[in-house]
RNA sequence: GCCGAGGUGGCGGAAUGGCAGACGCAGCGGACUCAAAAUCCGCCGUGGGCGACCACGUGGGGGUUCGAGUCCCCCCCUCGGCACCA
């Protein structure tokens, strides 16, 4: 009987499901482990990236279950978002219909992979039963002042017809989903005050030992903390002033101009105070600059554009007058939107000044060197040095000058030292239909009024028709928009913006813990038992998106008192899996190098697919898909199948009592027993400690090869052989659960592998009977000897030096030194 | 420019400072077969030698060490992230 994966796999999937083998409940008697995977967006079908993600997750869950852990393991669907709307237009259907059909298909795919989820805990974020809690969280944040609405220059994607969060503008200023260059628009939008948590998000990074270093650095860069001084600059001959921020207050005496962003509110004030012609010039320039796309604006080293406003600023440090310019390289949404221009010590200011012929004053010199001549400078001197041209601060090294001038500014009341972050508040409103409605109304009398909690959910109207031009379908639902104000009862208008889908994915892992909970998003006692997530598996592309949002949400949830105060971080461990590559490129429909999961499973089975993807590469590195490699994995499973089938009679006839190592005399028996236990030992460590699944598979292949070439001759042989086969099946089962269950059953075992105990390596069987000792002469390998292990340094070198081969090798050479490493080698150093 | 991860056979990849290339893929040779597929056995870094063996070999150049893919310094290349952030 050949290896019939097509029959075996559905058989076991059905059995596990019917028996509820993977249902899990809190149990204080067992250690818990929360294994979490990034849940998929229901785009239509699982792809190879999913196969990799979920193979790693299922392996981990099964392995830990077998090791006595109570394992939380579920999945769900992140099912709101743009693609559903686009598909709805294209296929002339409704986003809900399209989404739910995809979910059905993908659920079947999950099952065909053999994933050991507790399906009772699954979530679909597009259903009211889930998104009502998005609304509930939003209201809590609104109450705490963490959610707010403001007018701001925001990122707008024309193709998606909506605004985007800062984190969703990627690369050189394009939309994360469709790649369209993003433009800035001034709009009223909803934000979450994630910046309130900037410092804590940064501080907690040090405690995230289980995260890859690179994700932590990416997050640190993203949060981007800098210490500096915010200070006031008065505008001469007016009652106006501007605030500026700098990290280099030590260069304050080097200011030769002040620059402000085109969107800075002061621009209008200055324009109004100008002569009509100048006014038009200023307003026109400001408008032109702010209408440019993010790509144009942020091109590094791009030509800087500026306009002199004609006004003068007063340098607080020395009373000097400098011109005020509008400059395109000043960003309104960082710092204060205005800077002090110090061209001698800032490259951007340097470039600007060289273009527009403004002056330059060096105020820092290199130690031991004279003050540089501005004329001969070819670039800004931004390195630390010694203050000069700076009055009484002359002679101070840069760090000290920063400190002293900062103190001086605070004493004089000119400014305050403060911390700036690159991180911006999270813009969560989207001008889209397929998302969670933001639960507020606009009332002419009461203003913005939150929907009372007992009226949640605010359901998305299902009869909306998605406009062909891609606009927000909610705008075409007058019956839905038109409502009564919950406060005064007058006619009011519903908010038609919906929430960013990243809102949904920021807390779904809490919902798994309390499926169906109607009173709260989750039950605190469930979170107390299960949180935090012990291992989170997913792609690195979420390093500065979902993984920051989820950390923020967890801190908010903790501050709301829904989890114990010590749970400040959601994910203790993080495994960022590498991409799946084919023919040198990421799999994509446009390149036509996509491999279909259903087809792979039909042709080779899920066990083969899982085995290949776990074997081909370590989990965090990118993986080359190879059709030949898949066949190799399939071939290996065929060998395992034959190993059991062809030895069935002998395996069934073997005595149930296992022989201890000490009872075995014969070398063949001892070697096999040692192979079995060293395999168990290595595989256990590879999975548990190193997460090197590829080498674990290699070890299992070696064991299989060893078992296949072993021919049992007596009962002791048969017992060892059976022990080996059982160990192989136990250790292989988290990788390839179906075939292992099948063969395990054929061996007459009563308990399923899914609920069996992981084997333990017998320390007695790990000890070697003899070791290979290498003779090196001057570090080069010359001879090998078999010797008993555990010899002392002296004993080992004496024995090796006494060997005939050694003496022959050393003839005519003068021995200078002998290095002896027990159980390893002897290195003889000779004179040339 | 800054930060991070890498660079090992034809390929994917192994190697607590101690036998480089485990395991697999591809390839070559053989067995079985009328034949093919499947399967099984053997070979498989480069150069030299009939051979036991010898020399060279982990991006390049130095260094530490009895001994370096592994540690230190300099350089080159690839990939990823951030970047007019004051």
PDB file of N, CA and C in Angstrom, chain A residues 568-641:
ATOM      1  N   UNK A 568       1.803  45.187  30.069  1.00  0.00           N
ATOM      2  CA  UNK A 568       1.961  46.436  29.312  1.00  0.00           C
ATOM      3  C   UNK A 568       2.354  46.144  27.880  1.00  0.00           C
ATOM      4  N   UNK A 569       2.756  44.912  27.627  1.00  0.00           N
ATOM      5  CA  UNK A 569       3.200  44.537  26.290  1.00  0.00           C
ATOM      6  C   UNK A 569       2.418  43.309  25.838  1.00  0.00           C
ATOM      7  N   UNK A 570       1.958  43.273  24.585  1.00  0.00           N
ATOM      8  CA  UNK A 570       1.153  42.129  24.139  1.00  0.00           C
ATOM      9  C   UNK A 570       1.961  40.884  23.788  1.00  0.00           C
ATOM     10  N   UNK A 571       3.167  41.080  23.250  1.00  0.00           N
ATOM     11  CA  UNK A 571       3.877  39.938  22.672  1.00  0.00           C
ATOM     12  C   UNK A 571       5.274  39.768  23.278  1.00  0.00           C
ATOM     13  N   UNK A 572       5.453  38.681  24.013  1.00  0.00           N
ATOM     14  CA  UNK A 572       6.756  38.435  24.640  1.00  0.00           C
ATOM     15  C   UNK A 572       7.783  38.004  23.595  1.00  0.00           C
ATOM     16  N   UNK A 573       7.376  37.088  22.739  1.00  0.00           N
ATOM     17  CA  UNK A 573       8.290  36.583  21.710  1.00  0.00           C
ATOM     18  C   UNK A 573       7.766  36.942  20.330  1.00  0.00           C
ATOM     19  N   UNK A 574       8.663  37.199  19.422  1.00  0.00           N
ATOM     20  CA  UNK A 574       8.259  37.530  18.055  1.00  0.00           C
ATOM     21  C   UNK A 574       9.164  36.789  17.086  1.00  0.00           C
ATOM     22  N   UNK A 575       8.531  36.103  16.148  1.00  0.00           N
ATOM     23  CA  UNK A 575       9.304  35.437  15.099  1.00  0.00           C
ATOM     24  C   UNK A 575       8.889  36.040  13.765  1.00  0.00           C
ATOM     25  N   UNK A 576       9.798  36.754  13.128  1.00  0.00           N
ATOM     26  CA  UNK A 576       9.457  37.350  11.842  1.00  0.00           C
ATOM     27  C   UNK A 576       9.950  36.428  10.747  1.00  0.00           C
ATOM     28  N   UNK A 577       9.004  35.796  10.097  1.00  0.00           N
ATOM     29  CA  UNK A 577       9.377  34.821   9.077  1.00  0.00           C
ATOM     30  C   UNK A 577       9.826  35.539   7.812  1.00  0.00           C
ATOM     31  N   UNK A 578      10.733  34.908   7.078  1.00  0.00           N
ATOM     32  CA  UNK A 578      11.225  35.493   5.824  1.00  0.00           C
ATOM     33  C   UNK A 578      10.216  35.325   4.700  1.00  0.00           C
ATOM     34  N   UNK A 579      10.472  36.009   3.597  1.00  0.00           N
ATOM     35  CA  UNK A 579       9.579  35.937   2.442  1.00  0.00           C
ATOM     36  C   UNK A 579       9.734  34.607   1.711  1.00  0.00           C
ATOM     37  N   UNK A 580       8.716  34.267   0.922  1.00  0.00           N
ATOM     38  CA  UNK A 580       8.837  33.120   0.034  1.00  0.00           C
ATOM     39  C   UNK A 580       9.115  33.656  -1.374  1.00  0.00           C
ATOM     40  N   UNK A 581      10.250  33.214  -1.911  1.00  0.00           N
ATOM     41  CA  UNK A 581      10.758  33.728  -3.174  1.00  0.00           C
ATOM     42  C   UNK A 581      10.645  32.633  -4.227  1.00  0.00           C
ATOM     43  N   UNK A 582      10.372  33.007  -5.458  1.00  0.00           N
ATOM     44  CA  UNK A 582      10.499  32.029  -6.539  1.00  0.00           C
ATOM     45  C   UNK A 582      11.169  32.690  -7.731  1.00  0.00           C
ATOM     46  N   UNK A 583      12.129  32.016  -8.300  1.00  0.00           N
ATOM     47  CA  UNK A 583      12.894  32.542  -9.440  1.00  0.00           C
ATOM     48  C   UNK A 583      13.445  33.932  -9.137  1.00  0.00           C
ATOM     49  N   UNK A 584      13.916  34.093  -7.901  1.00  0.00           N
ATOM     50  CA  UNK A 584      14.592  35.337  -7.543  1.00  0.00           C
ATOM     51  C   UNK A 584      13.694  36.506  -7.210  1.00  0.00           C
ATOM     52  N   UNK A 585      12.366  36.294  -7.156  1.00  0.00           N
ATOM     53  CA  UNK A 585      11.482  37.410  -6.838  1.00  0.00           C
ATOM     54  C   UNK A 585      10.363  36.944  -5.922  1.00  0.00           C
ATOM     55  N   UNK A 586       9.801  37.882  -5.188  1.00  0.00           N
ATOM     56  CA  UNK A 586       8.667  37.587  -4.345  1.00  0.00           C
ATOM     57  C   UNK A 586       7.529  37.090  -5.227  1.00  0.00           C
ATOM     58  N   UNK A 587       6.814  36.068  -4.733  1.00  0.00           N
ATOM     59  CA  UNK A 587       5.712  35.550  -5.540  1.00  0.00           C
ATOM     60  C   UNK A 587       4.645  36.627  -5.730  1.00  0.00           C
ATOM     61  N   UNK A 588       4.258  36.852  -6.975  1.00  0.00           N
ATOM     62  CA  UNK A 588       3.179  37.810  -7.212  1.00  0.00           C
ATOM     63  C   UNK A 588       2.473  37.460  -8.508  1.00  0.00           C
ATOM     64  N   UNK A 589       1.197  37.835  -8.535  1.00  0.00           N
ATOM     65  CA  UNK A 589       0.394  37.514  -9.716  1.00  0.00           C
ATOM     66  C   UNK A 589       0.973  38.166 -10.960  1.00  0.00           C
ATOM     67  N   UNK A 590       1.459  39.420 -10.790  1.00  0.00           N
ATOM     68  CA  UNK A 590       1.939  40.143 -11.975  1.00  0.00           C
ATOM     69  C   UNK A 590       3.185  39.480 -12.570  1.00  0.00           C
ATOM     70  N   UNK A 591       4.001  38.865 -11.716  1.00  0.00           N
ATOM     71  CA  UNK A 591       5.192  38.186 -12.241  1.00  0.00           C
ATOM     72  C   UNK A 591       4.878  36.766 -12.712  1.00  0.00           C
ATOM     73  N   UNK A 592       3.699  36.278 -12.330  1.00  0.00           N
ATOM     74  CA  UNK A 592       3.291  34.951 -12.773  1.00  0.00           C
ATOM     75  C   UNK A 592       4.094  33.824 -12.142  1.00  0.00           C
ATOM     76  N   UNK A 593       4.684  34.085 -10.979  1.00  0.00           N
ATOM     77  CA  UNK A 593       5.465  33.020 -10.331  1.00  0.00           C
ATOM     78  C   UNK A 593       4.771  32.509  -9.068  1.00  0.00           C
ATOM     79  N   UNK A 594       3.453  32.610  -9.058  1.00  0.00           N
ATOM     80  CA  UNK A 594       2.689  32.173  -7.899  1.00  0.00           C
ATOM     81  C   UNK A 594       2.499  30.659  -7.925  1.00  0.00           C
ATOM     82  N   UNK A 595       2.688  30.040  -6.776  1.00  0.00           N
ATOM     83  CA  UNK A 595       2.414  28.609  -6.642  1.00  0.00           C
ATOM     84  C   UNK A 595       1.110  28.466  -5.872  1.00  0.00           C
ATOM     85  N   UNK A 596       0.204  27.669  -6.382  1.00  0.00           N
ATOM     86  CA  UNK A 596      -1.127  27.543  -5.788  1.00  0.00           C
ATOM     87  C   UNK A 596      -1.128  26.488  -4.686  1.00  0.00           C
ATOM     88  N   UNK A 597      -1.580  26.895  -3.500  1.00  0.00           N
ATOM     89  CA  UNK A 597      -1.550  26.001  -2.345  1.00  0.00           C
ATOM     90  C   UNK A 597      -2.437  24.776  -2.557  1.00  0.00           C
ATOM     91  N   UNK A 598      -3.650  25.003  -3.067  1.00  0.00           N
ATOM     92  CA  UNK A 598      -4.569  23.879  -3.273  1.00  0.00           C
ATOM     93  C   UNK A 598      -3.959  22.835  -4.202  1.00  0.00           C
ATOM     94  N   UNK A 599      -3.257  23.342  -5.228  1.00  0.00           N
ATOM     95  CA  UNK A 599      -2.676  22.425  -6.198  1.00  0.00           C
ATOM     96  C   UNK A 599      -1.542  21.610  -5.564  1.00  0.00           C
ATOM     97  N   UNK A 600      -0.733  22.277  -4.737  1.00  0.00           N
ATOM     98  CA  UNK A 600       0.363  21.578  -4.048  1.00  0.00           C
ATOM     99  C   UNK A 600      -0.201  20.503  -3.129  1.00  0.00           C
ATOM    100  N   UNK A 601      -1.268  20.861  -2.408  1.00  0.00           N
ATOM    101  CA  UNK A 601      -1.849  19.892  -1.484  1.00  0.00           C
ATOM    102  C   UNK A 601      -2.475  18.724  -2.258  1.00  0.00           C
ATOM    103  N   UNK A 602      -3.092  19.038  -3.380  1.00  0.00           N
ATOM    104  CA  UNK A 602      -3.700  17.975  -4.181  1.00  0.00           C
ATOM    105  C   UNK A 602      -2.617  17.027  -4.717  1.00  0.00           C
ATOM    106  N   UNK A 603      -1.503  17.606  -5.134  1.00  0.00           N
ATOM    107  CA  UNK A 603      -0.461  16.824  -5.808  1.00  0.00           C
ATOM    108  C   UNK A 603       0.443  16.068  -4.826  1.00  0.00           C
ATOM    109  N   UNK A 604       0.764  16.720  -3.716  1.00  0.00           N
ATOM    110  CA  UNK A 604       1.727  16.116  -2.785  1.00  0.00           C
ATOM    111  C   UNK A 604       1.194  15.915  -1.365  1.00  0.00           C
ATOM    112  N   UNK A 605       0.116  16.637  -1.012  1.00  0.00           N
ATOM    113  CA  UNK A 605      -0.408  16.559   0.340  1.00  0.00           C
ATOM    114  C   UNK A 605       0.120  17.681   1.208  1.00  0.00           C
ATOM    115  N   UNK A 606      -0.654  17.959   2.281  1.00  0.00           N
ATOM    116  CA  UNK A 606      -0.294  19.053   3.180  1.00  0.00           C
ATOM    117  C   UNK A 606       0.995  18.742   3.936  1.00  0.00           C
ATOM    118  N   UNK A 607       1.165  17.476   4.334  1.00  0.00           N
ATOM    119  CA  UNK A 607       2.365  17.117   5.095  1.00  0.00           C
ATOM    120  C   UNK A 607       3.626  17.440   4.304  1.00  0.00           C
ATOM    121  N   UNK A 608       3.599  17.140   3.011  1.00  0.00           N
ATOM    122  CA  UNK A 608       4.750  17.429   2.161  1.00  0.00           C
ATOM    123  C   UNK A 608       4.983  18.926   2.060  1.00  0.00           C
ATOM    124  N   UNK A 609       3.902  19.680   1.854  1.00  0.00           N
ATOM    125  CA  UNK A 609       4.028  21.130   1.714  1.00  0.00           C
ATOM    126  C   UNK A 609       4.631  21.732   2.980  1.00  0.00           C
ATOM    127  N   UNK A 610       4.111  21.289   4.120  1.00  0.00           N
ATOM    128  CA  UNK A 610       4.604  21.809   5.403  1.00  0.00           C
ATOM    129  C   UNK A 610       6.061  21.439   5.606  1.00  0.00           C
ATOM    130  N   UNK A 611       6.359  20.171   5.329  1.00  0.00           N
ATOM    131  CA  UNK A 611       7.727  19.699   5.540  1.00  0.00           C
ATOM    132  C   UNK A 611       8.709  20.475   4.672  1.00  0.00           C
ATOM    133  N   UNK A 612       8.361  20.643   3.414  1.00  0.00           N
ATOM    134  CA  UNK A 612       9.265  21.361   2.524  1.00  0.00           C
ATOM    135  C   UNK A 612       9.539  22.770   3.034  1.00  0.00           C
ATOM    136  N   UNK A 613       8.464  23.464   3.398  1.00  0.00           N
ATOM    137  CA  UNK A 613       8.627  24.877   3.744  1.00  0.00           C
ATOM    138  C   UNK A 613       9.370  25.051   5.067  1.00  0.00           C
ATOM    139  N   UNK A 614       9.291  24.041   5.920  1.00  0.00           N
ATOM    140  CA  UNK A 614      10.024  24.118   7.190  1.00  0.00           C
ATOM    141  C   UNK A 614      11.471  23.683   7.028  1.00  0.00           C
ATOM    142  N   UNK A 615      11.720  22.881   6.003  1.00  0.00           N
ATOM    143  CA  UNK A 615      13.051  22.306   5.810  1.00  0.00           C
ATOM    144  C   UNK A 615      13.952  23.175   4.937  1.00  0.00           C
ATOM    145  N   UNK A 616      13.343  23.924   4.008  1.00  0.00           N
ATOM    146  CA  UNK A 616      14.137  24.583   2.967  1.00  0.00           C
ATOM    147  C   UNK A 616      15.017  25.715   3.476  1.00  0.00           C
ATOM    148  N   UNK A 617      14.690  26.274   4.635  1.00  0.00           N
ATOM    149  CA  UNK A 617      15.425  27.449   5.094  1.00  0.00           C
ATOM    150  C   UNK A 617      15.096  27.705   6.565  1.00  0.00           C
ATOM    151  N   UNK A 618      15.989  28.353   7.326  1.00  0.00           N
ATOM    152  CA  UNK A 618      15.602  28.729   8.688  1.00  0.00           C
ATOM    153  C   UNK A 618      14.451  29.728   8.616  1.00  0.00           C
ATOM    154  N   UNK A 619      13.550  29.715   9.617  1.00  0.00           N
ATOM    155  CA  UNK A 619      12.292  30.454   9.489  1.00  0.00           C
ATOM    156  C   UNK A 619      12.427  31.953   9.248  1.00  0.00           C
ATOM    157  N   UNK A 620      13.470  32.580   9.755  1.00  0.00           N
ATOM    158  CA  UNK A 620      13.539  34.032   9.620  1.00  0.00           C
ATOM    159  C   UNK A 620      14.212  34.490   8.327  1.00  0.00           C
ATOM    160  N   UNK A 621      14.748  33.539   7.568  1.00  0.00           N
ATOM    161  CA  UNK A 621      15.398  33.922   6.311  1.00  0.00           C
ATOM    162  C   UNK A 621      14.430  33.747   5.147  1.00  0.00           C
ATOM    163  N   UNK A 622      14.726  34.414   4.038  1.00  0.00           N
ATOM    164  CA  UNK A 622      13.853  34.232   2.893  1.00  0.00           C
ATOM    165  C   UNK A 622      14.062  32.824   2.330  1.00  0.00           C
ATOM    166  N   UNK A 623      13.033  32.324   1.678  1.00  0.00           N
ATOM    167  CA  UNK A 623      13.016  30.926   1.266  1.00  0.00           C
ATOM    168  C   UNK A 623      12.770  30.818  -0.232  1.00  0.00           C
ATOM    169  N   UNK A 624      13.619  30.070  -0.908  1.00  0.00           N
ATOM    170  CA  UNK A 624      13.443  29.857  -2.335  1.00  0.00           C
ATOM    171  C   UNK A 624      12.500  28.688  -2.573  1.00  0.00           C
ATOM    172  N   UNK A 625      11.389  28.940  -3.200  1.00  0.00           N
ATOM    173  CA  UNK A 625      10.482  27.843  -3.523  1.00  0.00           C
ATOM    174  C   UNK A 625      11.130  27.012  -4.617  1.00  0.00           C
ATOM    175  N   UNK A 626      11.125  25.684  -4.421  1.00  0.00           N
ATOM    176  CA  UNK A 626      11.717  24.805  -5.417  1.00  0.00           C
ATOM    177  C   UNK A 626      10.806  23.613  -5.614  1.00  0.00           C
ATOM    178  N   UNK A 627      10.304  23.452  -6.834  1.00  0.00           N
ATOM    179  CA  UNK A 627       9.412  22.318  -7.115  1.00  0.00           C
ATOM    180  C   UNK A 627      10.119  20.999  -6.857  1.00  0.00           C
ATOM    181  N   UNK A 628      11.433  20.968  -7.182  1.00  0.00           N
ATOM    182  CA  UNK A 628      12.231  19.758  -6.942  1.00  0.00           C
ATOM    183  C   UNK A 628      12.367  19.489  -5.448  1.00  0.00           C
ATOM    184  N   UNK A 629      12.491  20.592  -4.687  1.00  0.00           N
ATOM    185  CA  UNK A 629      12.601  20.463  -3.236  1.00  0.00           C
ATOM    186  C   UNK A 629      11.330  19.857  -2.650  1.00  0.00           C
ATOM    187  N   UNK A 630      10.179  20.236  -3.192  1.00  0.00           N
ATOM    188  CA  UNK A 630       8.912  19.699  -2.727  1.00  0.00           C
ATOM    189  C   UNK A 630       8.870  18.195  -3.011  1.00  0.00           C
ATOM    190  N   UNK A 631       9.328  17.821  -4.195  1.00  0.00           N
ATOM    191  CA  UNK A 631       9.362  16.391  -4.517  1.00  0.00           C
ATOM    192  C   UNK A 631      10.264  15.641  -3.560  1.00  0.00           C
ATOM    193  N   UNK A 632      11.372  16.281  -3.177  1.00  0.00           N
ATOM    194  CA  UNK A 632      12.293  15.666  -2.214  1.00  0.00           C
ATOM    195  C   UNK A 632      11.620  15.419  -0.884  1.00  0.00           C
ATOM    196  N   UNK A 633      10.849  16.407  -0.426  1.00  0.00           N
ATOM    197  CA  UNK A 633      10.140  16.265   0.845  1.00  0.00           C
ATOM    198  C   UNK A 633       9.132  15.129   0.742  1.00  0.00           C
ATOM    199  N   UNK A 634       8.453  15.069  -0.393  1.00  0.00           N
ATOM    200  CA  UNK A 634       7.478  14.010  -0.626  1.00  0.00           C
ATOM    201  C   UNK A 634       8.147  12.633  -0.647  1.00  0.00           C
ATOM    202  N   UNK A 635       9.325  12.583  -1.256  1.00  0.00           N
ATOM    203  CA  UNK A 635      10.086  11.338  -1.308  1.00  0.00           C
ATOM    204  C   UNK A 635      10.445  10.867   0.098  1.00  0.00           C
ATOM    205  N   UNK A 636      10.832  11.824   0.937  1.00  0.00           N
ATOM    206  CA  UNK A 636      11.187  11.465   2.312  1.00  0.00           C
ATOM    207  C   UNK A 636       9.985  10.854   3.035  1.00  0.00           C
ATOM    208  N   UNK A 637       8.812  11.456   2.873  1.00  0.00           N
ATOM    209  CA  UNK A 637       7.631  10.908   3.546  1.00  0.00           C
ATOM    210  C   UNK A 637       7.298   9.522   3.002  1.00  0.00           C
ATOM    211  N   UNK A 638       7.565   9.321   1.715  1.00  0.00           N
ATOM    212  CA  UNK A 638       7.387   7.990   1.140  1.00  0.00           C
ATOM    213  C   UNK A 638       8.304   6.979   1.835  1.00  0.00           C
ATOM    214  N   UNK A 639       9.539   7.378   2.109  1.00  0.00           N
ATOM    215  CA  UNK A 639      10.491   6.497   2.806  1.00  0.00           C
ATOM    216  C   UNK A 639      10.015   6.176   4.215  1.00  0.00           C
ATOM    217  N   UNK A 640       9.481   7.207   4.906  1.00  0.00           N
ATOM    218  CA  UNK A 640       8.978   6.979   6.261  1.00  0.00           C
ATOM    219  C   UNK A 640       7.831   5.972   6.207  1.00  0.00           C
ATOM    220  N   UNK A 641       6.957   6.159   5.225  1.00  0.00           N
ATOM    221  CA  UNK A 641       5.810   5.273   5.075  1.00  0.00           C
ATOM    222  C   UNK A 641       6.276   3.837   4.838  1.00  0.00           C
TER     223      UNK A 641
END
